[in-house]
Amino acid sequence: EKGGWSSFMRKEVSEQPDAVANTIRGRIVDGEVHIPELESFGDDELRGIRRITVVACGTAAYAGQVAKYAIEQWARVPVEIELSHEFRYREPVIDDGTLVISISQSGETMDTLMAVKYAREQGARTISICNTQGATIPRESDAVVYTHAGPEVAVASTKAFVAQITALYLFGLHLARVRGTLPHGALVDALAELQAIPAKIEEVLGESERVAQLAHWMADTRSVLFLGRHVGFPIALEGALKLKELAYIHAEGFAAGELKHGPIALIEPGQPVFVVVPSPRGSANLHPKVVSNIQEIRARGARVIAIAEAGDAAVLPFADEVIRIPLAAPLFEPLLAVVPLQIFAMELSQAKGLDVDQPRNLAKSVTVE
Ligand code: F6R
């Protein structure tokens, strides 16, 4: 079943271009987003949404956190991400203007299922983003937008994550079109960016050998920090989660802007820090701020591994290692930047002789609380 790959994870990481392409397939028609599964949601209903609450756990929640930036920018609807288990044990404010979107690869995560049931009881409409046909969560939801990543066997989620972001982006663009919040040209550009992602992920996969080398050099590392900003922030969190679960190394992700509010105290000579660097072409001008964060931690002895777009020369004087990703519009960079972090965790796990597909203490789907 592994088809010649040494692990399911390695196979699934390599399948990410297809996971994105297959999730897009059939959903862009004549340059327009088209999601037939959402037909039960009339345009009037989509225009009436005042708030979106995303419920999910783990990596799926990070996909939601990435999509928040895109959906808010495109469709001008506030989006909040809730861990399913935190959501359902209080009295969350839900009304008929609230759309609840659940994200689950397996479609069986008990906490997410219960969050969806609770939301429906409170009168919310629900959409499931799910990778498993006919699973329980989609059956309990008003509509389902399937991700077509194919079966994910390795416990650590990889291709489902990029497929989840893809599905949520398509949804966000659909919502923006219906609500008239995005000029036609911007919609067309965003769809073209999305369609260009599979080939760009393929390019990032071409860097695998370098990332593997880095992981092998770092096999004795005891702690790794990850910094990111804007859409790079949830990617930093995801990079840290992957490293914890696969290589059993203490890892933490931070919003780069938080450094001075505490985390910079952790920096001592030799501390490895991955930094997801935003594009210098981004309109919010975050790039110089993150470059200056890199300078600050470097001055305190951090060993900086920058994930930066091709041609970004500003990071070169300060980073010990630079892993390049191809140019993409800023909102689409997470789909590229996450890949080296997945590979790093996988290779480090392997360098330590661990079971990449089946890390200790973890199950692929968490059907108990
Ligand atoms: C991490 C990972 C988990 C899952 C989480 C949700 O690599 O796989 O954090 O993302 O357990 O699972 P699903 O998406 O099946 O609800």
CSV table of C-alpha atoms and ligand atoms in Angstrom, one decimal:
chain,number,residue,atom,x,y,z
A,1,GLU,CA,0.0,0.0,0.0
A,2,LYS,CA,2.9,2.3,0.6
A,3,GLY,CA,3.8,1.9,-3.0
A,4,GLY,CA,7.5,1.8,-2.6
A,5,TRP,CA,7.6,4.7,0.0
A,6,SER,CA,9.4,4.0,3.3
A,7,SER,CA,6.4,5.3,5.3
A,8,PHE,CA,2.8,6.4,4.7
A,9,MET,CA,3.8,9.9,5.9
A,10,ARG,CA,6.5,10.2,3.3
A,11,LYS,CA,4.0,9.1,0.6
A,12,GLU,CA,1.3,11.4,1.9
A,13,VAL,CA,3.6,14.4,2.1
A,14,SER,CA,4.5,13.8,-1.6
A,15,GLU,CA,0.8,13.5,-2.5
A,16,GLN,CA,0.1,17.1,-1.4
A,17,PRO,CA,0.1,18.6,-4.9
A,18,ASP,CA,-2.7,16.1,-5.8
A,19,ALA,CA,-4.5,16.7,-2.6
A,20,VAL,CA,-4.9,20.4,-3.5
A,21,ALA,CA,-5.5,19.8,-7.2
A,22,ASN,CA,-8.2,17.2,-6.5
A,23,THR,CA,-9.9,19.4,-3.9
A,24,ILE,CA,-10.1,22.2,-6.5
A,25,ARG,CA,-11.2,19.9,-9.3
A,26,GLY,CA,-14.7,20.6,-10.6
A,27,ARG,CA,-15.1,23.6,-8.2
A,28,ILE,CA,-13.8,26.3,-10.6
A,29,VAL,CA,-15.9,26.5,-13.7
A,30,ASP,CA,-15.3,29.2,-16.3
A,31,GLY,CA,-13.2,31.2,-13.9
A,32,GLU,CA,-15.9,31.1,-11.2
A,33,VAL,CA,-16.0,29.2,-7.9
A,34,HIS,CA,-18.7,26.7,-8.0
A,35,ILE,CA,-19.5,24.5,-5.0
A,36,PRO,CA,-22.6,22.5,-5.8
A,37,GLU,CA,-22.6,20.9,-2.3
A,38,LEU,CA,-23.6,24.3,-0.9
A,39,GLU,CA,-26.8,24.6,-2.9
A,40,SER,CA,-28.9,24.0,0.2
A,41,PHE,CA,-27.4,27.4,1.3
A,42,GLY,CA,-29.2,30.0,-0.7
A,43,ASP,CA,-27.4,33.2,-1.7
A,44,ASP,CA,-29.7,35.1,0.6
A,45,GLU,CA,-28.7,32.9,3.5
A,46,LEU,CA,-25.0,33.4,2.7
A,47,ARG,CA,-25.5,37.1,2.6
A,48,GLY,CA,-27.2,37.0,6.0
A,49,ILE,CA,-24.3,35.4,7.8
A,50,ARG,CA,-23.0,37.7,10.5
A,51,ARG,CA,-20.4,35.5,12.0
A,52,ILE,CA,-18.5,32.2,11.3
A,53,THR,CA,-17.4,29.9,14.1
A,54,VAL,CA,-15.0,27.2,13.1
A,55,VAL,CA,-14.8,24.1,15.4
A,56,ALA,CA,-11.9,21.7,15.0
A,57,CYS,CA,-9.0,20.1,16.9
A,58,GLY,CA,-5.3,19.9,16.4
A,59,THR,CA,-4.0,20.4,12.8
A,60,ALA,CA,-7.5,20.8,11.5
A,61,ALA,CA,-7.9,23.8,13.9
A,62,TYR,CA,-4.7,25.3,12.4
A,63,ALA,CA,-6.2,25.0,8.9
A,64,GLY,CA,-9.1,27.0,10.2
A,65,GLN,CA,-6.8,29.6,11.7
A,66,VAL,CA,-5.1,30.1,8.4
A,67,ALA,CA,-8.4,30.4,6.6
A,68,LYS,CA,-9.7,33.0,9.0
A,69,TYR,CA,-7.3,35.5,7.5
A,70,ALA,CA,-8.5,34.8,4.0
A,71,ILE,CA,-12.2,34.6,4.7
A,72,GLU,CA,-12.2,37.8,6.7
A,73,GLN,CA,-10.2,39.6,4.0
A,74,TRP,CA,-12.3,38.3,1.1
A,75,ALA,CA,-15.8,38.0,2.5
A,76,ARG,CA,-15.7,40.6,5.3
A,77,VAL,CA,-17.3,38.3,7.9
A,78,PRO,CA,-15.8,37.8,11.3
A,79,VAL,CA,-14.4,34.3,11.8
A,80,GLU,CA,-13.4,32.8,15.1
A,81,ILE,CA,-11.7,29.5,15.6
A,82,GLU,CA,-12.7,27.4,18.5
A,83,LEU,CA,-11.2,24.1,19.7
A,84,SER,CA,-14.2,21.8,19.7
A,85,HIS,CA,-13.7,20.7,23.3
A,86,GLU,CA,-13.5,24.3,24.6
A,87,PHE,CA,-16.6,25.3,22.5
A,88,ARG,CA,-19.0,22.8,23.8
A,89,TYR,CA,-18.5,23.0,27.5
A,90,ARG,CA,-19.5,26.6,27.9
A,91,GLU,CA,-22.4,28.6,26.6
A,92,PRO,CA,-21.1,29.9,23.3
A,93,VAL,CA,-23.1,32.7,21.8
A,94,ILE,CA,-24.7,31.3,18.7
A,95,ASP,CA,-27.7,32.8,16.8
A,96,ASP,CA,-29.3,32.4,13.5
A,97,GLY,CA,-26.7,34.7,12.0
A,98,THR,CA,-23.9,32.3,13.0
A,99,LEU,CA,-22.5,29.7,10.6
A,100,VAL,CA,-20.6,26.9,12.2
A,101,ILE,CA,-18.0,25.2,10.1
A,102,SER,CA,-16.4,22.1,11.4
A,103,ILE,CA,-13.1,20.8,10.0
A,104,SER,CA,-12.2,17.1,10.5
A,105,GLN,CA,-10.1,14.8,8.3
A,106,SER,CA,-11.7,11.7,9.8
A,107,GLY,CA,-15.1,13.1,10.3
A,108,GLU,CA,-15.2,11.1,13.5
A,109,THR,CA,-13.5,13.2,16.2
A,110,MET,CA,-15.9,13.0,19.1
A,111,ASP,CA,-15.4,16.5,20.4
A,112,THR,CA,-16.0,18.0,17.0
A,113,LEU,CA,-19.0,15.9,16.4
A,114,MET,CA,-20.5,17.0,19.7
A,115,ALA,CA,-19.7,20.6,19.0
A,116,VAL,CA,-21.6,20.4,15.7
A,117,LYS,CA,-24.6,18.7,17.4
A,118,TYR,CA,-24.6,21.4,20.0
A,119,ALA,CA,-24.4,24.2,17.4
A,120,ARG,CA,-27.4,22.7,15.5
A,121,GLU,CA,-29.4,22.4,18.7
A,122,GLN,CA,-28.8,26.1,19.2
A,123,GLY,CA,-30.1,26.9,15.8
A,124,ALA,CA,-26.9,27.4,13.9
A,125,ARG,CA,-26.5,26.2,10.3
A,126,THR,CA,-23.5,23.9,9.9
A,127,ILE,CA,-21.0,23.0,7.2
A,128,SER,CA,-18.6,20.1,7.5
A,129,ILE,CA,-15.2,20.2,5.8
A,130,CYS,CA,-14.3,16.5,5.8
A,131,ASN,CA,-11.9,14.1,4.1
A,132,THR,CA,-13.8,10.8,4.7
A,133,GLN,CA,-16.9,10.1,2.6
A,134,GLY,CA,-20.0,9.2,4.7
A,135,ALA,CA,-18.4,9.9,8.1
A,136,THR,CA,-20.5,10.8,11.1
A,137,ILE,CA,-19.7,14.6,11.2
A,138,PRO,CA,-20.9,15.3,7.6
A,139,ARG,CA,-24.0,13.2,8.2
A,140,GLU,CA,-24.8,15.5,11.2
A,141,SER,CA,-24.2,18.7,9.2
A,142,ASP,CA,-26.4,20.7,6.9
A,143,ALA,CA,-23.9,20.5,4.1
A,144,VAL,CA,-20.5,19.0,3.5
A,145,VAL,CA,-17.6,20.2,1.3
A,146,TYR,CA,-15.3,17.2,1.0
A,147,THR,CA,-11.6,17.6,0.8
A,148,HIS,CA,-10.3,15.1,-1.8
A,149,ALA,CA,-6.9,14.4,-0.3
A,150,GLY,CA,-7.4,10.6,-0.5
A,151,PRO,CA,-7.1,8.3,2.5
A,152,GLU,CA,-4.6,9.6,5.1
A,153,VAL,CA,-3.1,6.7,7.0
A,154,ALA,CA,-0.1,8.2,8.9
A,155,VAL,CA,-1.3,9.5,12.2
A,156,ALA,CA,0.2,13.0,11.6
A,157,SER,CA,-2.0,15.0,9.3
A,158,THR,CA,-0.3,16.4,6.2
A,159,LYS,CA,-2.1,16.2,2.9
A,160,ALA,CA,-5.5,16.6,4.7
A,161,PHE,CA,-4.2,20.0,6.1
A,162,VAL,CA,-3.4,21.5,2.7
A,163,ALA,CA,-6.7,20.1,1.3
A,164,GLN,CA,-8.6,21.7,4.2
A,165,ILE,CA,-7.1,25.1,3.6
A,166,THR,CA,-7.9,24.7,-0.1
A,167,ALA,CA,-11.6,23.8,0.6
A,168,LEU,CA,-11.9,26.7,3.0
A,169,TYR,CA,-10.4,29.1,0.5
A,170,LEU,CA,-12.8,28.0,-2.2
A,171,PHE,CA,-15.6,28.5,0.3
A,172,GLY,CA,-14.3,32.0,1.2
A,173,LEU,CA,-14.2,33.0,-2.4
A,174,HIS,CA,-17.7,31.6,-3.0
A,175,LEU,CA,-18.9,33.6,0.0
A,176,ALA,CA,-17.1,36.8,-1.3
A,177,ARG,CA,-18.7,36.4,-4.7
A,178,VAL,CA,-22.2,36.0,-3.3
A,179,ARG,CA,-21.7,38.9,-0.8
A,180,GLY,CA,-20.1,41.1,-3.5
A,181,THR,CA,-17.2,41.9,-1.2
A,182,LEU,CA,-14.4,41.3,-3.7
A,183,PRO,CA,-13.9,42.9,-7.1
A,184,HIS,CA,-14.2,40.4,-9.9
A,185,GLY,CA,-10.5,40.8,-10.9
A,186,ALA,CA,-9.4,40.0,-7.3
A,187,LEU,CA,-11.6,36.9,-7.3
A,188,VAL,CA,-10.1,35.7,-10.6
A,189,ASP,CA,-6.6,36.4,-9.4
A,190,ALA,CA,-7.2,34.4,-6.1
A,191,LEU,CA,-8.5,31.4,-8.1
A,192,ALA,CA,-5.5,31.5,-10.4
A,193,GLU,CA,-3.2,31.6,-7.3
A,194,LEU,CA,-5.0,28.6,-5.9
A,195,GLN,CA,-4.7,26.7,-9.2
A,196,ALA,CA,-1.0,27.4,-9.3
A,197,ILE,CA,-0.4,25.9,-5.8
A,198,PRO,CA,0.0,22.2,-6.8
A,199,ALA,CA,3.0,22.9,-9.1
A,200,LYS,CA,4.6,25.2,-6.4
A,201,ILE,CA,4.2,22.5,-3.7
A,202,GLU,CA,6.0,20.2,-6.1
A,203,GLU,CA,8.9,22.7,-6.3
A,204,VAL,CA,9.0,22.9,-2.5
A,205,LEU,CA,9.2,19.1,-2.4
A,206,GLY,CA,12.3,19.5,-4.5
A,207,GLU,CA,14.0,21.0,-1.4
A,208,SER,CA,13.3,17.8,0.6
A,209,GLU,CA,16.9,16.6,0.6
A,210,ARG,CA,18.2,19.8,2.1
A,211,VAL,CA,15.6,19.8,4.8
A,212,ALA,CA,16.4,16.2,5.6
A,213,GLN,CA,20.1,17.1,6.0
A,214,LEU,CA,19.2,19.9,8.4
A,215,ALA,CA,17.0,17.4,10.4
A,216,HIS,CA,19.9,14.9,10.5
A,217,TRP,CA,22.3,17.6,11.8
A,218,MET,CA,19.8,18.5,14.5
A,219,ALA,CA,18.9,15.0,15.7
A,220,ASP,CA,20.1,15.8,19.2
A,221,THR,CA,18.2,19.0,19.5
A,222,ARG,CA,16.1,19.2,22.7
A,223,SER,CA,13.9,22.2,21.9
A,224,VAL,CA,12.9,24.1,18.8
A,225,LEU,CA,10.9,27.3,18.5
A,226,PHE,CA,8.8,28.4,15.6
A,227,LEU,CA,7.8,32.0,14.8
A,228,GLY,CA,5.4,33.3,12.3
A,229,ARG,CA,3.1,36.2,11.7
A,230,HIS,CA,-0.3,36.7,10.0
A,231,VAL,CA,-1.0,33.4,8.1
A,232,GLY,CA,2.5,32.3,9.0
A,233,PHE,CA,1.5,32.2,12.7
A,234,PRO,CA,-0.7,29.1,12.5
A,235,ILE,CA,2.0,27.6,10.3
A,236,ALA,CA,4.4,28.1,13.2
A,237,LEU,CA,2.0,26.4,15.5
A,238,GLU,CA,1.6,23.5,13.0
A,239,GLY,CA,5.4,23.1,12.6
A,240,ALA,CA,5.7,22.9,16.4
A,241,LEU,CA,2.9,20.3,16.7
A,242,LYS,CA,4.4,18.1,14.0
A,243,LEU,CA,7.7,18.1,15.8
A,244,LYS,CA,6.2,17.3,19.1
A,245,GLU,CA,4.1,14.4,17.9
A,246,LEU,CA,6.6,12.9,15.5
A,247,ALA,CA,10.0,13.5,17.1
A,248,TYR,CA,9.0,13.9,20.8
A,249,ILE,CA,10.9,17.2,20.9
A,250,HIS,CA,9.8,20.1,22.9
A,251,ALA,CA,8.6,22.7,20.5
A,252,GLU,CA,6.5,25.8,20.6
A,253,GLY,CA,5.1,28.1,18.0
A,254,PHE,CA,4.7,31.9,18.6
A,255,ALA,CA,3.3,34.9,16.9
A,256,ALA,CA,6.4,36.8,16.0
A,257,GLY,CA,4.9,40.0,17.4
A,258,GLU,CA,4.7,38.4,20.8
A,259,LEU,CA,8.5,37.9,21.1
A,260,LYS,CA,9.0,41.0,23.2
A,261,HIS,CA,6.1,40.1,25.4
A,262,GLY,CA,7.8,37.1,26.8
A,263,PRO,CA,9.1,34.4,24.5
A,264,ILE,CA,12.4,36.2,23.7
A,265,ALA,CA,13.5,35.3,27.2
A,266,LEU,CA,13.8,31.7,26.0
A,267,ILE,CA,16.5,32.6,23.5
A,268,GLU,CA,20.0,31.5,24.5
A,269,PRO,CA,23.0,30.6,22.3
A,270,GLY,CA,22.3,27.7,20.0
A,271,GLN,CA,18.5,27.7,20.4
A,272,PRO,CA,17.1,26.6,17.0
A,273,VAL,CA,14.3,28.9,15.7
A,274,PHE,CA,12.3,28.4,12.6
A,275,VAL,CA,11.0,31.6,11.2
A,276,VAL,CA,8.2,31.7,8.6
A,277,VAL,CA,9.0,35.0,6.9
A,278,PRO,CA,6.2,36.8,5.2
A,279,SER,CA,6.6,37.9,1.6
A,280,PRO,CA,8.3,41.3,1.1
A,281,ARG,CA,5.5,42.0,-1.4
A,282,GLY,CA,2.7,41.8,1.1
A,283,SER,CA,0.6,44.9,1.5
A,284,ALA,CA,0.7,45.0,5.3
A,285,ASN,CA,4.5,45.5,5.3
A,286,LEU,CA,5.1,42.8,7.8
A,287,HIS,CA,8.3,41.6,6.2
A,288,PRO,CA,10.7,44.2,7.8
A,289,LYS,CA,9.1,43.6,11.2
A,290,VAL,CA,9.9,39.9,11.0
A,291,VAL,CA,13.4,40.5,9.6
A,292,SER,CA,14.0,42.7,12.7
A,293,ASN,CA,12.7,39.9,14.9
A,294,ILE,CA,15.2,37.6,13.3
A,295,GLN,CA,18.0,40.2,14.0
A,296,GLU,CA,16.8,40.4,17.7
A,297,ILE,CA,17.0,36.6,18.3
A,298,ARG,CA,20.1,36.2,16.3
A,299,ALA,CA,21.8,38.8,18.5
A,300,ARG,CA,21.0,36.6,21.4
A,301,GLY,CA,22.6,33.6,19.8
A,302,ALA,CA,19.6,31.8,18.2
A,303,ARG,CA,20.3,29.5,15.3
A,304,VAL,CA,17.8,30.8,12.7
A,305,ILE,CA,16.3,28.7,10.0
A,306,ALA,CA,14.2,31.0,7.7
A,307,ILE,CA,11.5,29.8,5.4
A,308,ALA,CA,11.5,32.7,2.9
A,309,GLU,CA,10.2,33.3,-0.6
A,310,ALA,CA,12.6,33.0,-3.5
A,311,GLY,CA,14.6,36.2,-4.0
A,312,ASP,CA,14.1,37.5,-0.5
A,313,ALA,CA,17.7,38.7,0.1
A,314,ALA,CA,16.9,40.6,3.3
A,315,VAL,CA,17.0,37.5,5.4
A,316,LEU,CA,20.4,36.3,4.1
A,317,PRO,CA,22.7,38.2,6.4
A,318,PHE,CA,20.9,37.0,9.6
A,319,ALA,CA,19.7,33.5,8.9
A,320,ASP,CA,21.9,30.4,9.4
A,321,GLU,CA,19.8,28.5,6.9
A,322,VAL,CA,17.3,29.6,4.4
A,323,ILE,CA,14.7,27.3,2.9
A,324,ARG,CA,13.1,28.8,-0.2
A,325,ILE,CA,9.5,28.7,-1.3
A,326,PRO,CA,8.3,29.9,-4.7
A,327,LEU,CA,6.5,33.2,-5.0
A,328,ALA,CA,2.8,33.2,-4.2
A,329,ALA,CA,0.3,35.8,-3.1
A,330,PRO,CA,0.7,36.2,0.7
A,331,LEU,CA,-2.5,34.4,1.7
A,332,PHE,CA,-1.4,31.4,-0.3
A,333,GLU,CA,2.1,31.1,1.3
A,334,PRO,CA,1.0,28.8,4.1
A,335,LEU,CA,0.3,26.0,1.6
A,336,LEU,CA,3.9,26.2,0.7
A,337,ALA,CA,5.6,27.1,3.9
A,338,VAL,CA,4.1,24.2,5.9
A,339,VAL,CA,5.7,21.6,3.6
A,340,PRO,CA,9.4,22.0,4.8
A,341,LEU,CA,8.2,21.9,8.4
A,342,GLN,CA,6.3,18.6,7.9
A,343,ILE,CA,9.4,17.2,6.2
A,344,PHE,CA,11.7,18.5,9.0
A,345,ALA,CA,9.6,16.7,11.7
A,346,MET,CA,9.4,13.5,9.6
A,347,GLU,CA,13.1,13.4,9.0
A,348,LEU,CA,14.0,14.2,12.6
A,349,SER,CA,11.7,11.4,13.7
A,350,GLN,CA,13.4,9.0,11.3
A,351,ALA,CA,16.9,10.2,12.4
A,352,LYS,CA,15.9,9.3,15.9
A,353,GLY,CA,14.8,5.9,14.8
A,354,LEU,CA,11.1,6.5,15.7
A,355,ASP,CA,8.0,5.2,14.1
A,356,VAL,CA,6.9,8.1,11.8
A,357,ASP,CA,3.5,6.7,10.9
A,358,GLN,CA,2.5,5.6,14.3
A,359,PRO,CA,3.9,7.9,17.0
A,360,ARG,CA,3.6,6.8,20.6
A,361,ASN,CA,0.4,7.5,22.5
A,362,LEU,CA,-1.5,8.8,19.5
A,363,ALA,CA,-4.5,7.4,17.5
A,364,LYS,CA,-5.5,8.5,14.0
A,365,SER,CA,-8.9,9.5,15.0
A,366,VAL,CA,-9.9,10.4,18.5
A,367,THR,CA,-13.4,9.0,19.0
A,368,VAL,CA,-13.4,9.4,22.7
A,369,GLU,CA,-13.2,12.5,24.8
B,1,F6R,C1,-1.9,16.2,14.0
B,1,F6R,C2,-3.2,15.5,13.9
B,1,F6R,C3,-4.3,15.8,14.8
B,1,F6R,C4,-5.6,15.9,14.1
B,1,F6R,C5,-6.8,16.1,15.1
B,1,F6R,C6,-8.1,16.3,14.4
B,1,F6R,O1,-1.0,15.8,13.0
B,1,F6R,O2,-3.3,14.7,13.0
B,1,F6R,O3,-4.0,17.0,15.5
B,1,F6R,O4,-5.5,17.0,13.2
B,1,F6R,O5,-6.8,15.0,15.9
B,1,F6R,O6,-8.5,15.1,13.7
B,1,F6R,P1,-9.6,15.2,12.6
B,1,F6R,O7,-9.2,16.1,11.5
B,1,F6R,O8,-9.8,13.8,12.1
B,1,F6R,O9,-10.8,15.6,13.3
